[in-house]
Structures are given as C-alpha cells and as structure tokens.
Short mmCIF file of C-alpha atoms in Angstrom, two decimals:
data_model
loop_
_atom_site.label_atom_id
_atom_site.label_comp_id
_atom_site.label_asym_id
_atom_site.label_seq_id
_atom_site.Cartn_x
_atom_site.Cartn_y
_atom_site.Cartn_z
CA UNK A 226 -95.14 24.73 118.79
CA UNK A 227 -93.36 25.75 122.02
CA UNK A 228 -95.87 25.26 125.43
CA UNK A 229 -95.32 27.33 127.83
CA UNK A 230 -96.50 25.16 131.64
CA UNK A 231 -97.89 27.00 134.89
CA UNK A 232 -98.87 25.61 137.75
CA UNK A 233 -98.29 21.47 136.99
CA UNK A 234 -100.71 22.51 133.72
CA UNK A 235 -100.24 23.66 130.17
CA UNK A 236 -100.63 26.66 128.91
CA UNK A 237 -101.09 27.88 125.53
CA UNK A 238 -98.65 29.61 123.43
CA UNK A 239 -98.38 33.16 123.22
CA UNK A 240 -98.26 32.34 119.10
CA UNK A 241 -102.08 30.84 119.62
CA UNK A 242 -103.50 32.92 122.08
CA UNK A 243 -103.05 36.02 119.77
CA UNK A 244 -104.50 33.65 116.99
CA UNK A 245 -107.50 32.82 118.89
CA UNK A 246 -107.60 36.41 119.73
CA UNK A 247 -107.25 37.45 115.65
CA UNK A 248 -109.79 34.85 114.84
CA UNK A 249 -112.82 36.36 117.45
CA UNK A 250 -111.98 39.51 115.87
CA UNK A 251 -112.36 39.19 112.59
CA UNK A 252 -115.64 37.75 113.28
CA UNK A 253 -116.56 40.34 115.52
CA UNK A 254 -115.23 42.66 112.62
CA UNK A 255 -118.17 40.75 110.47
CA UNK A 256 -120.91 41.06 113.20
CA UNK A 257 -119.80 44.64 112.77
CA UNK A 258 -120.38 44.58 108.97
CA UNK A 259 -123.61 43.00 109.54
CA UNK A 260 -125.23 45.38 112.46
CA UNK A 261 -124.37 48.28 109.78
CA UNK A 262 -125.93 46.87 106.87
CA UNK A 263 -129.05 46.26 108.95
CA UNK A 264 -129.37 49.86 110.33
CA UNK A 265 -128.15 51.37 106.82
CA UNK A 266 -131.57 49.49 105.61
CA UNK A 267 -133.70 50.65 108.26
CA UNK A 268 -132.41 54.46 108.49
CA UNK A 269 -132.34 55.11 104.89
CA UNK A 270 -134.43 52.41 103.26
CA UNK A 271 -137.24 51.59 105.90
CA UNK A 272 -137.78 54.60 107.41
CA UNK A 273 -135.77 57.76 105.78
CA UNK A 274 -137.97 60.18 107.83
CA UNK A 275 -137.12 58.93 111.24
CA UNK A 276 -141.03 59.05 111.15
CA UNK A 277 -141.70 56.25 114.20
CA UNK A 278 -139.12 57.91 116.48
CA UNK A 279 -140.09 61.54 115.53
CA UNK A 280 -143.77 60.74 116.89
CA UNK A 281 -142.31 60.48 120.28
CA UNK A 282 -140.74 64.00 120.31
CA UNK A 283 -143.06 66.31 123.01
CA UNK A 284 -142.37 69.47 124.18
CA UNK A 285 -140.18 71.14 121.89
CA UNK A 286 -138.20 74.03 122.96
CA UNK A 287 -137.84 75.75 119.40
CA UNK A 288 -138.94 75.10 116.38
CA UNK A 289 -137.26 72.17 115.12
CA UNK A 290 -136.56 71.88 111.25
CA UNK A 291 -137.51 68.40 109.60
CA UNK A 292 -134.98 69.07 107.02
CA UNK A 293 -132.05 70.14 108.93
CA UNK A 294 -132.90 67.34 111.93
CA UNK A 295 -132.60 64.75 109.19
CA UNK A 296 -129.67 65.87 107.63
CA UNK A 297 -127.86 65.94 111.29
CA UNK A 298 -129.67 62.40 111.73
CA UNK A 299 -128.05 61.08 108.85
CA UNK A 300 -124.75 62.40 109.28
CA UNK A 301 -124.47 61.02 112.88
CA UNK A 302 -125.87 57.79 111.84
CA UNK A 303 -123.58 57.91 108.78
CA UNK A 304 -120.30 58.47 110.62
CA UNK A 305 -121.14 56.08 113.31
CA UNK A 306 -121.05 53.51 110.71
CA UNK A 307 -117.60 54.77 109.80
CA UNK A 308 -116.24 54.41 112.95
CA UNK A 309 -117.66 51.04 113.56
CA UNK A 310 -116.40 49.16 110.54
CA UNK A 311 -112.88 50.99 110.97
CA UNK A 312 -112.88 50.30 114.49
CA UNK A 313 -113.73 46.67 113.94
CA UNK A 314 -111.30 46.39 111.38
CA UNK A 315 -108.22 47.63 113.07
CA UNK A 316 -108.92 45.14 116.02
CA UNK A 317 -109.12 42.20 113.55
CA UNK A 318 -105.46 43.47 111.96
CA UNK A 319 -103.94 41.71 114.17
CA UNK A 320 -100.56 42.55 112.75
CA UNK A 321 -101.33 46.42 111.79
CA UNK A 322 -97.54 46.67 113.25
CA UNK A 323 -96.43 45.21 109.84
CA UNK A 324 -99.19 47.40 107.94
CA UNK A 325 -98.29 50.29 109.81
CA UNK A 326 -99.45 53.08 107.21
CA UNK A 327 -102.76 51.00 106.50
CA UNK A 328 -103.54 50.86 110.23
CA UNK A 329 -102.95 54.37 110.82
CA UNK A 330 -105.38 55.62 108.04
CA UNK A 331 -108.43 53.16 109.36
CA UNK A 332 -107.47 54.77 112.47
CA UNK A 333 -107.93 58.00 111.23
CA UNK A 334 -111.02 57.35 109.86
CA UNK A 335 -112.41 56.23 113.34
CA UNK A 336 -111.39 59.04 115.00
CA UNK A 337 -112.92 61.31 111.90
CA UNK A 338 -116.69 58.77 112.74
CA UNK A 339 -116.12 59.73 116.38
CA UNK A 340 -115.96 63.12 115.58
CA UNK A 341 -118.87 63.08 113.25
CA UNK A 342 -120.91 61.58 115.59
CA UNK A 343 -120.09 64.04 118.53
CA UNK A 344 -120.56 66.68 116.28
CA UNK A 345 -123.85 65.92 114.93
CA UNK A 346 -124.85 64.89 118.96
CA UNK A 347 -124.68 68.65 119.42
CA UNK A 348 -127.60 69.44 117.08
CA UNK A 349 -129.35 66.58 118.15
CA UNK A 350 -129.38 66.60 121.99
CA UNK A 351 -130.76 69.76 122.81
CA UNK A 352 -134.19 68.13 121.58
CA UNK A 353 -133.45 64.37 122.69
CA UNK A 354 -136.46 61.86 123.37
CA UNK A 355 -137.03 61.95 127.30
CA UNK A 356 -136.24 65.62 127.95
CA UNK A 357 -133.53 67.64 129.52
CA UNK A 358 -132.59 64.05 131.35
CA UNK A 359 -131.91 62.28 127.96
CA UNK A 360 -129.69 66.10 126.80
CA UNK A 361 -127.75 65.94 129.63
CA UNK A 362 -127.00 62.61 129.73
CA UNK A 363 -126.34 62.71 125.93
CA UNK A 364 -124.15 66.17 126.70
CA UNK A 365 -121.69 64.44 129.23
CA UNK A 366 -121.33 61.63 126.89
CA UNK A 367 -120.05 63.81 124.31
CA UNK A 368 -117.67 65.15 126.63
CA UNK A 369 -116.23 61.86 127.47
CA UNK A 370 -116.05 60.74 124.16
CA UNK A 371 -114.33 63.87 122.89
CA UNK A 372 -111.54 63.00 125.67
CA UNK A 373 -111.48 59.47 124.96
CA UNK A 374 -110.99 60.10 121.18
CA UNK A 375 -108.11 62.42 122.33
CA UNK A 376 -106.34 60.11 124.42
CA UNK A 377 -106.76 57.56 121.74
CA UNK A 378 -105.00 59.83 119.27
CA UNK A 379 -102.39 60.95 121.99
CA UNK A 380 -101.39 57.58 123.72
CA UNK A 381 -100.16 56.83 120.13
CA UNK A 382 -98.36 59.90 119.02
CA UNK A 383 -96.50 59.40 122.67
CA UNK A 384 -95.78 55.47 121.47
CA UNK A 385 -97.56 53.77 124.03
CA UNK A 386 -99.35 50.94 122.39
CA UNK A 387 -100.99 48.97 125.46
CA UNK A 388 -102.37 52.49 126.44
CA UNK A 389 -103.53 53.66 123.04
CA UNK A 390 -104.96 49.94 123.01
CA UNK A 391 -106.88 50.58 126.38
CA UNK A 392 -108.52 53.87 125.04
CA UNK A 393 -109.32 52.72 122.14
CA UNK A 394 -111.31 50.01 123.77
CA UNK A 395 -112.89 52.52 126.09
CA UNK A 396 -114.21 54.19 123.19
CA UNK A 397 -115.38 51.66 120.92
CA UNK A 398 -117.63 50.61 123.64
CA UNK A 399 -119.90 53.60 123.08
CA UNK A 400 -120.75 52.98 119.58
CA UNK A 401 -123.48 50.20 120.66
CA UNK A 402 -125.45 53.17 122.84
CA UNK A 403 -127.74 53.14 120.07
CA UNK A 404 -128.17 49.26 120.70
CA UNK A 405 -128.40 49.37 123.97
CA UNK A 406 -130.85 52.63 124.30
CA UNK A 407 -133.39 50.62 122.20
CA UNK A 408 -133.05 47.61 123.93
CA UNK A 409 -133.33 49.41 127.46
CA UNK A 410 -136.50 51.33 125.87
CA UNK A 411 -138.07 48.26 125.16
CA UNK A 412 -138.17 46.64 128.24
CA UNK A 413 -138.57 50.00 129.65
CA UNK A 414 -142.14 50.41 127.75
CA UNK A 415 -142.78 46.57 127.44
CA UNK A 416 -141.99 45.14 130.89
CA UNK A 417 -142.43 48.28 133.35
CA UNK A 418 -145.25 50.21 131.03
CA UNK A 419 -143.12 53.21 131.65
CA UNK A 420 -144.19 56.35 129.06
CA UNK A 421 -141.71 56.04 126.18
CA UNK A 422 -139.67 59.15 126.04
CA UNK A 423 -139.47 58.20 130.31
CA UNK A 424 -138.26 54.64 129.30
CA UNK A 425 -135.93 56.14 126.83
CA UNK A 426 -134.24 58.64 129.22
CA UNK A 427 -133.46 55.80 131.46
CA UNK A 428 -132.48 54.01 128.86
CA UNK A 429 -129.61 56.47 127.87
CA UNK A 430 -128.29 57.08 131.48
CA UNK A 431 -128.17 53.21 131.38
CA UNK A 432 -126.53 52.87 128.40
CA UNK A 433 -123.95 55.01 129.68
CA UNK A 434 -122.75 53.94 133.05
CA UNK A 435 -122.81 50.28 131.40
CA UNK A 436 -120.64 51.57 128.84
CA UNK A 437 -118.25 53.40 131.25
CA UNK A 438 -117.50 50.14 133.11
CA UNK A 439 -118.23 47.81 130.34
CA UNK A 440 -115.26 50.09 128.51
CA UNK A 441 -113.06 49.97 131.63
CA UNK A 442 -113.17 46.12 132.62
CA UNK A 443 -112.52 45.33 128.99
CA UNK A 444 -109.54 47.99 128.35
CA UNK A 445 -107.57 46.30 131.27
CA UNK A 446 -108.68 42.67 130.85
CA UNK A 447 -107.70 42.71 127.10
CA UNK A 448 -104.43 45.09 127.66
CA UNK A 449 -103.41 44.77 131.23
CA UNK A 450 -101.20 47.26 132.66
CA UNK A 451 -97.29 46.21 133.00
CA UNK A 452 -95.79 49.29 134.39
CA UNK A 453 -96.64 52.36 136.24
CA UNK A 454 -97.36 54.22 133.57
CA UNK A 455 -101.26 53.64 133.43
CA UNK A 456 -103.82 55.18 131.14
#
C-alpha cells in the first residue's frame, strides 16, 4: 500500500482513510438499527397511547382527537425510523457508486421518511408540549427540512456528489431532535426544576440551533468544498 508523506510525516492512504471511514459507518449504521428497535419497543410496545407524554399537554386550543393524534404519532414516529435506517445505510455503502440503482432507491426511501415526518409535524405542532414556543420552533424546522430534503434530491439530479453529500448530512442531523429534546427536557426538569412543557420548549429551540451547526460543521468537515461551486 502506497503512503502518501506531508510535512517530514506519513500520511495514510486515501485507500484506508475511506476504509476507516466505511468501517465507523457501518457501525454507526448499527447504532442506528439499535436506537430504532429501542423506540419501536417503547412507542408501540411500552406505551402505545403516548399516555406519559399526553399528561403534559395543557391548554389545548381545539379539541384534540386521541385517535387521530395517535395515528399522526405513529406515522411520524414510523417514517422517522425509515429515514434513519436508510439514511444510515447509504452512508455505510461506501461504494453505492458501484450499486448505483440500490443506492438510489434507499435514497428514495429517506427522502419519502423525511417527508413523512414533516408531514405528520403539521398535525402535530399546532398542539406541541411547551406552547406556541415549542409550534413555532417545530414550524420553522419543518421549513428547513422541507428545503434541505430538496436540495438533497436536487444537488444529485444536477450531479454534484460532494454537494448532495453535504445536504444530506445537514439533514440527517435532524433525525436525533427527538434524542436530543428528551435529553434537554431532562436536565431541563431535573437540574433547573423548570415546569416540563417550559423545559421542553427550550429543549426544542435547543435541539435546533445545535442541529443547524452540528449539520453545518459536519457537512464541510466530512465533504469539504473544492471549488466555487458551494452548497
């Protein structure tokens, strides 16, 4: 194997570097797998009714329907697990460009989980835990996501892999809100003693400026930009 030295040192091969790089991501891709066998438990098997979230819901602006709040519940829930594992899946292939019909079908299916989630967001936020903070917060997010999933699908219909890489990236990133909101929330209620649905709005708006620079630094550290043509 061919070394490649910079600065007096060694430096590894490109050949390695995107091995080391395939590696972490097929065991992110299992991490993945994991996370969404251990929601699909508690959603559907521990707690089908949403029941302990539900009991935080105050000052309802309509009359909200059990039934049809589930239903959207389980749909968004549902397709963010779609987009997660197909997501995951497509970083780990490596070497999609030699599966090039396979790749493009797992992409497809993210972008159809992206779109199932946003979808479903509209039902849901109007009544979000935390007030009109929490539905605005979740409103602009589905805005950004909506473009994101667009440039995603444009950047490669245009053939410009780095870029279609970079938003791709961008987007991912906001399928762990749900991770982060509860994790925020708890340490919201736990170690400030803030009011629930209060540490749960914060917890959102949180959630998504991280995301939004969390998205950004990792789009161009993992696909840096090598011409003027940036996206």
């Amino acid at each position: 194997m061919a070394l490649r030295k910079a600065g007096g040192g060694m430096a590894v091969a490109p050949s390695e570097t995107k091995h080391r790089r395939g590696w972490f991501a097929w065991v992110f891709a299992c991490a993945a797998a994991g996370y969404i066998a251990f929601m699909a438990v508690q959603s559907f098997v521990t707690d089908p009714g949403d029941v302990s979230f539900l009991a935080h819901k105050t000052g309802l602006h309509r009359h909200l329907s059990h039934t049809a709040w589930l239903v959207a519940l389980h749909v968004h829930i549902a397709s963010a697990f779609v987009a997660i594992l197909a997501g995951a899946l497509n970083f780990a292939w490596t070497r999609a460009r030699w599966h090039l019909g396979a790749h493009r079908a797992v992409g497809y299916a993210y972008l159809a989980g992206v779109l199932g989630v946003d979808g479903t967001s509209g039902y849901l936020a109007p009544e979000a835990t935390g007030g009109e903070v929490a539905t605005v917060a979740f409103n602009v997010l589905n805005v950004y996501w909506l473009v994101a999933a667009f440039f995603v699908y444009w950047m490669a219909r245009q053939r410009r892999p780095d870029a279609h890489r970079r938003w791709v990236v961008r987007s991912y990133v906001f399928l762990d809100t749900n991770l982060l909101n509860r994790g925020f929330t708890w340490l919201g209620v736990h170690a400030l003693a803030l009011p629930f649905p209060r540490a749960y709005a914060a917890a959102v708006c949180l959630s998504i400026l991280l995301n939004v620079a969390l998205g950004e630094g990792l789009a161009r550290a993992l696909y840096p930009c090598t011409s003027a043509r940036r996206a």
